[in-house]
Amino acid sequence: MIARFTMVAAAALLSMSVPAAAAEKAPKKEKWATKVIADKPRPVTIDPTKSYILVRSPAQIAPVLMRLPNAEQAAAHEVERQEAFARVHRSWRKRVASIELDAKVADADPSKRRKPPEPVEADFGYPSYEQKHTVFLGPQNRFSKVDGSAYLQEVPPGEYIFYAVGATCACLGTVSFDAPAGKVVALELSPTNNPEGTTPFQIGAATFADVRLPAESVLPAAFKPAGMRSNWFGIAVDRVLPIEGVFTYERGKQVAGGVAAIAVPAPEASSGDPVAGQP
Amino acid sequence: MAGPLLVAVAILATPAMAEDAAKAEDVTKIIPDPVTVVMPKLDFTETEADRADYDKYFYFHRADTGFEEALADLRECDGMAKGLQSGIQYQQPPYPYAGTMAGAAGGLLGSLMVEAIAGSAEKRKLRRVNMRRCMGYKGYARYGLQKDLWQEFHFEEGFSGEEESKRQAMLAQQAKVASGTKPVTGELGI
């Protein structure tokens, strides 16, 4: 009887605490799973409901990618965040009630007992959607070792950002790319070491041919500037180098369009060496 | 695995930290009147020993930059340097409640691993490197400073952090310098 009452009370408390948006419509929990495609002799079967990201690099590296949410996924994540906050707030209420009860039993002034501060939703540290949808590749389990390293990962379709390699993130400026269903999106990635101490990332679209992959399924990645990202892991920060025709930097901020697009007038660019005129 | 995580949550859940974090929320948003910010002393007679320490003791300056813009840039880079932007509350909760086990496991593990691998000195070094890259990419030049003068308006953070109000006061002084008169000493590069 007591157990049943407790359950009913808990259910009532829960219903009071869950935000209205969550109570009205609870979005379906998103399934999140990725799979390494390792170096095996047999052909890769492309699942038409999945995407594949292929990262090529001259050396063995450990790239980190993150999926960006679409509007529906962002809304679902926000509901999860609110629910998590409601749970935390409920715990706080219980803790305060317990402290007050203890004081009452001890015949002490409850206001003199030190109580934890009330959680504030604006400061609630809940992991971002990107943190919860992270893809770790390498440095082992390469798909190919020919001409460097190639890593292949099966992922849910969507838009992904390049976040880091090892313990250095591209937090000061990165790019995103689409990974459509049934396709292998190929990109080239290599960390650099500049004499002045910076370690920016060279990233670009890649071509990739391998008898184990259907040639028509492999696409070069098409990049979009994705701005700065939080240093979620407290690691070294750097950025992606400007990509011609995609973006450059002005005072640390990404500006759409590339170096050549700004520096080279259109008539000259179309008649001469496309590389000429770059700074 | 749950053991170390529980210990970590308990450590992070001290009331003192919670109070500090509550105070921090306000001071990080305040933009002080630059007139009220004390301009630190920057002139000194340079020695060989000073020059040898310029990788640690330096300040930033950028032409055509106002105080407010410089403060925003310094705060952004400070957050990047330390990993203090939105996700950090998950890694280092400002109060006990952010350390819910389900959500915090990954972030805590990440923090603990970084701290276990890198000592306090390495963390301080990482902060310096991150500040230099972030401010350098924003176009700020770097200038060397004598250690004693540097300590008057800068902080270093290893395992223990500086109180947020002190950090913000120092960042405001750094912003005053960054947006002030161009230094006559040589630029150091990123």
Coordinates of C-alpha atoms in Angstrom, one line a residue:
Chain A
M1 CA 0.0 0.0 0.0
I2 CA 2.8 2.4 1.0
A3 CA 4.7 1.4 -2.1
R4 CA 1.7 2.1 -4.3
F5 CA 1.1 5.4 -2.6
T6 CA 4.7 6.4 -3.2
M7 CA 4.5 5.5 -6.8
V8 CA 1.4 7.5 -7.3
A9 CA 2.9 10.5 -5.5
A10 CA 6.0 10.2 -7.6
A11 CA 4.0 10.0 -10.8
A12 CA 2.0 13.1 -9.7
L13 CA 5.3 15.0 -8.9
L14 CA 6.7 14.0 -12.2
S15 CA 3.7 15.3 -14.1
M16 CA 3.9 18.6 -12.3
S17 CA 7.6 19.0 -13.0
V18 CA 7.7 18.1 -16.7
P19 CA 7.4 21.2 -18.8
A20 CA 4.2 21.8 -20.7
A21 CA 5.9 21.3 -24.0
A22 CA 7.2 17.9 -23.0
A23 CA 3.8 16.9 -21.6
E24 CA 2.0 17.9 -24.7
K25 CA 4.1 15.9 -27.1
A26 CA 7.0 13.7 -26.2
P27 CA 9.1 13.3 -29.4
K28 CA 10.4 9.9 -30.2
K29 CA 13.8 9.1 -28.8
E30 CA 16.4 9.3 -31.5
K31 CA 18.4 6.2 -32.2
W32 CA 22.1 7.0 -32.3
A33 CA 24.6 4.4 -33.4
T34 CA 27.7 4.5 -35.6
K35 CA 29.9 1.6 -36.8
V36 CA 33.5 1.3 -37.9
I37 CA 34.0 -0.2 -41.3
A38 CA 37.4 -1.9 -40.9
D39 CA 39.9 -3.1 -43.5
K40 CA 38.4 -6.4 -44.7
P41 CA 38.8 -7.9 -48.2
R42 CA 35.0 -8.3 -48.9
P43 CA 33.0 -5.5 -50.6
V44 CA 31.2 -3.0 -48.3
T45 CA 27.4 -3.3 -48.5
I46 CA 26.0 0.2 -48.5
D47 CA 22.9 0.4 -46.4
P48 CA 20.5 2.9 -48.1
T49 CA 19.2 4.1 -44.8
K50 CA 22.7 4.9 -43.5
S51 CA 25.5 7.4 -44.4
Y52 CA 29.2 6.7 -44.6
I53 CA 31.9 9.2 -43.8
L54 CA 35.4 8.5 -45.2
V55 CA 38.3 10.5 -43.8
R56 CA 41.7 10.3 -45.6
S57 CA 44.9 11.5 -44.0
P58 CA 48.6 11.2 -44.8
A59 CA 49.1 9.8 -41.3
Q60 CA 47.2 7.8 -38.6
I61 CA 45.0 10.3 -36.8
A62 CA 42.0 10.3 -34.5
P63 CA 39.3 12.7 -36.0
V64 CA 36.2 13.6 -34.0
L65 CA 33.0 14.6 -35.8
M66 CA 29.7 15.6 -34.4
R67 CA 26.2 15.6 -35.9
L68 CA 24.3 18.8 -36.0
P69 CA 20.6 18.6 -35.2
N70 CA 17.8 19.5 -37.6
A71 CA 14.8 21.4 -36.2
E72 CA 13.0 18.3 -35.0
Q73 CA 16.1 16.9 -33.3
A74 CA 16.9 20.2 -31.7
A75 CA 13.3 20.4 -30.3
A76 CA 13.6 16.8 -29.0
H77 CA 16.9 17.6 -27.4
E78 CA 15.4 20.7 -25.7
V79 CA 12.6 18.5 -24.3
E80 CA 15.2 16.1 -22.9
R81 CA 17.2 19.0 -21.4
Q82 CA 14.0 20.4 -19.7
E83 CA 13.2 16.9 -18.4
A84 CA 16.7 16.6 -17.0
F85 CA 16.4 20.0 -15.4
A86 CA 13.0 19.1 -13.9
R87 CA 14.6 16.0 -12.3
V88 CA 17.5 18.0 -10.9
H89 CA 15.1 20.6 -9.5
R90 CA 13.0 17.9 -7.9
S91 CA 16.1 16.5 -6.2
W92 CA 16.9 20.0 -4.9
R93 CA 13.4 20.4 -3.5
K94 CA 13.7 17.0 -1.7
R95 CA 17.1 18.0 -0.3
V96 CA 15.9 21.3 1.0
A97 CA 12.8 19.6 2.5
S98 CA 15.1 17.1 4.2
I99 CA 17.3 19.8 5.6
E100 CA 14.3 21.6 7.0
L101 CA 12.9 18.5 8.5
D102 CA 16.2 17.7 10.1
A103 CA 16.3 21.2 11.6
K104 CA 12.7 20.8 12.9
V105 CA 13.5 17.5 14.5
A106 CA 16.6 19.0 16.2
D107 CA 14.5 22.0 17.2
A108 CA 16.8 24.3 15.4
D109 CA 16.2 27.3 13.2
P110 CA 15.8 26.0 9.6
S111 CA 17.0 29.3 8.2
K112 CA 20.4 28.8 9.9
R113 CA 21.0 25.5 8.1
R114 CA 23.0 25.8 5.0
K115 CA 20.9 24.9 2.0
P116 CA 22.1 24.3 -1.5
P117 CA 21.2 27.1 -3.9
E118 CA 18.2 26.6 -6.2
P119 CA 19.2 25.3 -9.6
V120 CA 18.6 27.9 -12.3
E121 CA 17.6 26.7 -15.8
A122 CA 19.7 29.3 -17.6
D123 CA 22.8 27.8 -16.0
F124 CA 21.9 24.2 -16.2
G125 CA 24.8 22.3 -17.6
Y126 CA 23.2 19.8 -19.9
P127 CA 25.3 18.3 -22.8
S128 CA 24.6 19.8 -26.1
Y129 CA 23.1 17.8 -29.0
E130 CA 26.5 17.7 -30.6
Q131 CA 28.2 16.2 -27.5
K132 CA 25.6 13.5 -27.4
H133 CA 26.1 12.7 -31.1
T134 CA 29.9 12.5 -31.4
V135 CA 31.7 10.2 -33.8
F136 CA 35.2 9.1 -32.9
L137 CA 37.3 7.7 -35.7
G138 CA 40.8 6.2 -35.7
P139 CA 43.7 6.1 -35.0
Q140 CA 43.3 2.3 -35.4
N141 CA 40.7 0.4 -37.5
R142 CA 41.7 1.9 -40.8
F143 CA 39.6 1.0 -43.8
S144 CA 42.6 1.4 -46.0
K145 CA 46.3 1.9 -45.5
V146 CA 47.1 2.7 -49.2
D147 CA 48.8 6.2 -49.6
G148 CA 48.2 7.1 -45.9
S149 CA 45.2 6.2 -43.8
A150 CA 41.5 6.1 -44.6
Y151 CA 38.9 5.7 -42.0
L152 CA 35.3 4.7 -42.9
Q153 CA 32.4 5.0 -40.5
E154 CA 28.7 4.2 -40.9
V155 CA 26.6 6.9 -39.4
P156 CA 23.0 8.1 -39.4
P157 CA 22.4 10.5 -42.3
G158 CA 22.6 14.2 -41.4
E159 CA 24.8 17.3 -41.2
Y160 CA 28.1 16.8 -39.5
I161 CA 30.8 19.2 -38.3
F162 CA 34.5 18.4 -38.0
Y163 CA 35.3 19.0 -34.3
A164 CA 38.8 17.8 -33.5
V165 CA 41.8 15.6 -34.1
G166 CA 43.1 14.0 -30.9
A167 CA 43.5 16.6 -28.2
T168 CA 43.1 19.7 -30.4
C169 CA 39.7 21.0 -31.5
A170 CA 38.8 23.2 -34.4
C171 CA 36.9 25.3 -31.9
L172 CA 38.1 28.6 -33.3
G173 CA 36.5 27.9 -36.7
T174 CA 35.3 24.8 -38.4
V175 CA 33.2 23.5 -41.2
S176 CA 30.1 21.3 -41.7
F177 CA 29.1 18.9 -44.5
D178 CA 26.1 16.9 -45.4
A179 CA 26.2 13.1 -45.2
P180 CA 23.2 11.9 -47.3
A181 CA 21.7 8.4 -47.0
G182 CA 23.2 5.7 -49.1
K183 CA 26.4 7.7 -49.9
V184 CA 30.0 7.7 -48.8
V185 CA 31.2 11.3 -48.2
A186 CA 34.9 11.6 -48.6
L187 CA 37.1 14.3 -47.0
E188 CA 40.8 14.9 -46.7
L189 CA 42.2 15.9 -43.3
S190 CA 45.7 16.7 -42.1
P191 CA 46.8 18.6 -39.0
T192 CA 49.6 21.1 -39.6
N193 CA 52.4 22.4 -37.4
N194 CA 53.2 26.0 -38.1
P195 CA 56.5 27.5 -36.9
E196 CA 54.7 30.2 -34.8
G197 CA 53.1 27.4 -32.7
T198 CA 49.7 27.1 -34.2
T199 CA 48.3 23.7 -35.5
P200 CA 45.5 24.5 -37.9
F201 CA 43.7 21.7 -39.8
Q202 CA 43.9 21.4 -43.6
I203 CA 40.5 20.0 -44.7
G204 CA 39.2 19.5 -48.2
A205 CA 37.0 17.3 -50.3
A206 CA 38.6 14.0 -51.3
T207 CA 38.3 11.6 -54.1
F208 CA 38.5 8.0 -53.1
A209 CA 38.4 4.8 -55.2
D210 CA 38.5 1.3 -53.7
V211 CA 37.2 -1.9 -55.3
R212 CA 35.3 -2.6 -52.1
L213 CA 33.2 0.5 -52.4
P214 CA 30.7 1.1 -55.3
A215 CA 32.3 4.0 -57.2
E216 CA 28.9 5.8 -57.8
S217 CA 28.3 6.0 -54.0
V218 CA 31.4 8.0 -53.2
L219 CA 31.0 11.8 -53.1
P220 CA 33.5 14.5 -52.2
A221 CA 32.4 16.4 -49.1
A222 CA 30.9 19.9 -49.8
F223 CA 31.8 22.2 -46.9
K224 CA 30.0 25.0 -45.3
P225 CA 31.5 27.4 -42.7
A226 CA 30.3 26.4 -39.3
G227 CA 31.8 29.0 -37.0
M228 CA 33.3 28.6 -33.6
R229 CA 32.4 25.7 -31.3
S230 CA 32.7 25.4 -27.5
N231 CA 35.8 23.8 -26.1
W232 CA 33.7 21.0 -24.6
F233 CA 36.6 18.8 -23.6
G234 CA 38.9 21.5 -22.3
I235 CA 41.6 20.7 -24.9
A236 CA 43.9 22.7 -27.1
V237 CA 42.1 25.0 -29.5
D238 CA 42.8 25.8 -33.1
R239 CA 40.8 26.1 -36.4
V240 CA 40.4 24.9 -39.9
L241 CA 42.4 26.7 -42.5
P242 CA 40.4 28.9 -45.0
I243 CA 38.9 27.0 -47.9
E244 CA 39.0 28.7 -51.3
G245 CA 35.5 29.5 -52.4
V246 CA 34.0 28.5 -49.1
F247 CA 35.2 30.9 -46.4
T248 CA 38.0 32.9 -45.1
Y249 CA 38.7 34.7 -41.8
E250 CA 38.5 38.3 -40.8
R251 CA 39.7 39.1 -37.3
G252 CA 39.0 35.5 -36.3
K253 CA 35.5 35.3 -37.7
Q254 CA 34.5 33.2 -40.7
V255 CA 33.4 35.1 -43.7
A256 CA 31.6 33.2 -46.4
G257 CA 33.4 33.1 -49.7
G258 CA 36.9 32.1 -50.2
V259 CA 40.3 33.9 -50.5
A260 CA 40.3 33.7 -54.3
A261 CA 36.7 34.8 -54.6
I262 CA 37.6 38.1 -52.8
A263 CA 41.1 38.6 -54.2
V264 CA 40.6 37.6 -57.9
P265 CA 38.3 39.7 -60.2
A266 CA 36.0 37.4 -62.1
P267 CA 37.1 38.1 -65.7
E268 CA 40.8 37.5 -64.9
A269 CA 40.0 34.3 -62.9
S270 CA 38.0 32.9 -65.8
S271 CA 40.8 33.5 -68.3
G272 CA 43.9 32.7 -66.4
D273 CA 45.4 30.4 -63.8
P274 CA 42.7 29.8 -61.2
V275 CA 45.3 29.8 -58.5
A276 CA 46.9 33.1 -59.5
G277 CA 46.1 36.1 -57.4
Q278 CA 45.8 34.3 -54.1
P279 CA 47.7 35.8 -51.3
Chain B
M1 CA 33.9 2.9 -12.9
A2 CA 31.0 4.4 -10.9
G3 CA 33.2 4.8 -7.8
P4 CA 35.5 7.5 -9.2
L5 CA 32.6 9.3 -10.9
L6 CA 30.7 9.4 -7.6
V7 CA 33.7 10.8 -5.9
A8 CA 34.1 13.4 -8.6
V9 CA 30.5 14.5 -8.3
A10 CA 30.8 14.8 -4.6
I11 CA 34.0 16.9 -4.9
L12 CA 32.3 19.2 -7.4
A13 CA 29.2 19.5 -5.3
T14 CA 30.6 21.6 -2.5
P15 CA 28.4 24.5 -1.4
A16 CA 31.3 26.9 -1.7
M17 CA 31.7 26.1 -5.4
A18 CA 28.0 26.5 -5.8
E19 CA 28.0 29.9 -4.2
D20 CA 31.0 31.0 -6.3
A21 CA 29.2 29.9 -9.5
A22 CA 26.1 31.8 -8.5
K23 CA 28.1 34.9 -8.1
A24 CA 30.0 34.2 -11.4
E25 CA 26.8 34.3 -13.4
D26 CA 26.4 38.1 -12.9
V27 CA 30.0 39.3 -13.1
T28 CA 30.6 37.7 -16.5
K29 CA 27.9 39.8 -18.1
I30 CA 28.8 43.1 -16.6
I31 CA 30.6 45.6 -18.9
P32 CA 32.4 48.1 -16.6
D33 CA 32.9 51.7 -17.6
P34 CA 36.4 51.8 -18.9
V35 CA 37.0 55.0 -17.0
T36 CA 36.7 53.1 -13.7
V37 CA 39.1 50.4 -14.8
V38 CA 42.6 51.0 -13.5
M39 CA 45.2 51.0 -16.2
P40 CA 48.0 48.7 -15.1
K41 CA 51.7 49.6 -15.2
L42 CA 53.3 48.4 -18.3
D43 CA 56.7 50.1 -18.5
F44 CA 59.7 48.4 -17.1
T45 CA 63.4 48.0 -17.9
E46 CA 63.7 44.8 -19.8
T47 CA 66.3 42.2 -18.8
E48 CA 67.4 38.9 -20.4
A49 CA 65.5 37.0 -17.8
D50 CA 62.3 38.9 -18.8
R51 CA 62.8 38.1 -22.4
A52 CA 63.2 34.4 -21.6
D53 CA 59.8 34.4 -19.9
Y54 CA 57.8 36.1 -22.6
D55 CA 56.1 32.9 -23.6
K56 CA 54.4 33.0 -20.2
Y57 CA 54.1 36.7 -19.4
F58 CA 52.6 38.9 -22.1
Y59 CA 49.6 41.1 -22.9
F60 CA 47.6 41.8 -26.1
H61 CA 46.9 44.9 -28.1
R62 CA 45.0 45.6 -31.3
A63 CA 44.6 48.9 -33.2
D64 CA 41.2 50.3 -33.9
T65 CA 39.6 48.3 -31.1
G66 CA 37.2 49.7 -28.4
F67 CA 37.2 48.6 -24.8
E68 CA 33.9 46.7 -25.1
E69 CA 35.0 44.8 -28.2
A70 CA 38.4 43.9 -26.5
L71 CA 36.6 42.7 -23.4
A72 CA 34.2 40.5 -25.5
D73 CA 37.2 39.0 -27.3
L74 CA 39.1 38.4 -24.1
R75 CA 36.1 36.8 -22.5
E76 CA 35.4 34.6 -25.5
C77 CA 39.1 33.5 -25.6
D78 CA 39.2 33.0 -21.9
G79 CA 36.2 30.6 -22.2
M80 CA 37.9 28.8 -25.1
A81 CA 41.2 28.6 -23.2
K82 CA 39.7 27.0 -20.2
G83 CA 36.8 25.2 -21.9
L84 CA 34.4 27.4 -20.1
Q85 CA 31.7 27.9 -22.8
S86 CA 28.3 26.3 -22.5
G87 CA 29.5 22.7 -22.1
I88 CA 31.8 23.4 -19.3
Q89 CA 29.0 23.6 -16.8
Y90 CA 28.4 20.0 -17.6
Q91 CA 32.1 19.2 -17.1
Q92 CA 32.6 21.3 -14.1
P93 CA 29.1 21.9 -12.7
P94 CA 28.6 25.3 -11.0
Y95 CA 26.4 23.7 -8.4
P96 CA 25.7 20.1 -7.3
Y97 CA 22.7 19.5 -9.6
A98 CA 24.5 19.6 -12.9
G99 CA 26.3 16.5 -11.9
T100 CA 23.5 14.1 -12.7
M101 CA 25.1 10.7 -13.3
A102 CA 23.4 9.9 -16.6
G103 CA 24.2 13.2 -18.3
A104 CA 27.5 14.0 -16.6
A105 CA 29.3 10.7 -17.1
G106 CA 30.9 11.6 -20.4
G107 CA 31.9 15.1 -19.5
L108 CA 33.3 14.1 -16.1
L109 CA 35.3 11.3 -17.6
G110 CA 36.7 13.7 -20.2
S111 CA 37.6 16.2 -17.5
L112 CA 39.1 13.6 -15.2
M113 CA 41.1 12.1 -18.0
V114 CA 42.5 15.4 -19.1
E115 CA 43.4 16.3 -15.5
A116 CA 44.9 12.9 -14.8
I117 CA 47.1 13.1 -18.0
A118 CA 48.0 16.7 -17.8
G119 CA 49.3 18.1 -14.5
S120 CA 48.6 21.5 -13.1
A121 CA 51.6 23.0 -14.9
E122 CA 50.4 21.5 -18.2
K123 CA 47.0 22.9 -17.7
R124 CA 48.4 26.4 -17.1
K125 CA 50.5 26.0 -20.3
L126 CA 47.5 24.9 -22.2
R127 CA 45.6 27.9 -21.1
R128 CA 48.4 30.2 -22.3
V129 CA 48.6 28.5 -25.7
N130 CA 44.9 28.7 -26.2
M131 CA 44.8 32.3 -25.3
R132 CA 47.6 33.1 -27.6
R133 CA 46.0 31.3 -30.5
C134 CA 42.5 32.6 -30.0
M135 CA 43.6 36.3 -29.5
G136 CA 46.2 35.9 -32.2
Y137 CA 43.6 34.8 -34.8
K138 CA 41.5 37.7 -33.8
G139 CA 44.3 40.0 -34.9
Y140 CA 45.7 41.0 -31.5
A141 CA 49.5 41.4 -31.3
R142 CA 51.3 40.0 -28.3
Y143 CA 53.8 42.0 -26.2
G144 CA 56.1 40.8 -23.4
L145 CA 55.8 42.0 -19.8
Q146 CA 57.8 41.6 -16.6
K147 CA 56.5 38.8 -14.4
D148 CA 55.7 41.1 -11.4
L149 CA 53.8 43.5 -13.6
W150 CA 52.0 40.7 -15.4
Q151 CA 50.8 39.2 -12.1
E152 CA 49.0 42.5 -11.2
F153 CA 46.3 41.9 -13.9
H154 CA 46.6 38.3 -15.1
F155 CA 45.8 35.0 -13.6
E156 CA 47.0 31.5 -14.1
E157 CA 44.8 28.5 -13.7
G158 CA 45.9 24.9 -13.1
F159 CA 43.8 22.6 -11.0
S160 CA 42.4 25.5 -8.9
G161 CA 40.6 28.4 -10.5
E162 CA 40.6 32.0 -9.6
E163 CA 37.4 33.5 -8.1
E164 CA 35.2 34.7 -11.0
S165 CA 34.9 38.3 -9.8
K166 CA 38.7 38.6 -9.7
R167 CA 39.0 37.0 -13.1
Q168 CA 36.6 39.5 -14.6
A169 CA 38.3 42.5 -13.0
M170 CA 41.6 41.3 -14.5
L171 CA 40.0 40.7 -17.9
A172 CA 38.7 44.2 -17.8
Q173 CA 42.2 45.6 -17.2
Q174 CA 43.5 43.4 -20.0
A175 CA 40.8 44.9 -22.2
K176 CA 41.8 48.4 -21.3
V177 CA 45.4 47.6 -22.3
A178 CA 44.3 45.8 -25.5
S179 CA 42.2 48.7 -26.6
G180 CA 44.6 51.4 -25.4
T181 CA 47.7 53.1 -26.8
K182 CA 49.8 50.9 -29.1
P183 CA 52.8 49.6 -27.1
V184 CA 56.2 50.8 -28.3
T185 CA 57.9 47.5 -27.6
G186 CA 58.3 44.8 -30.2
E187 CA 55.5 42.4 -31.2
L188 CA 56.1 38.8 -30.3
G189 CA 53.8 37.0 -32.7
I190 CA 51.3 34.3 -31.8

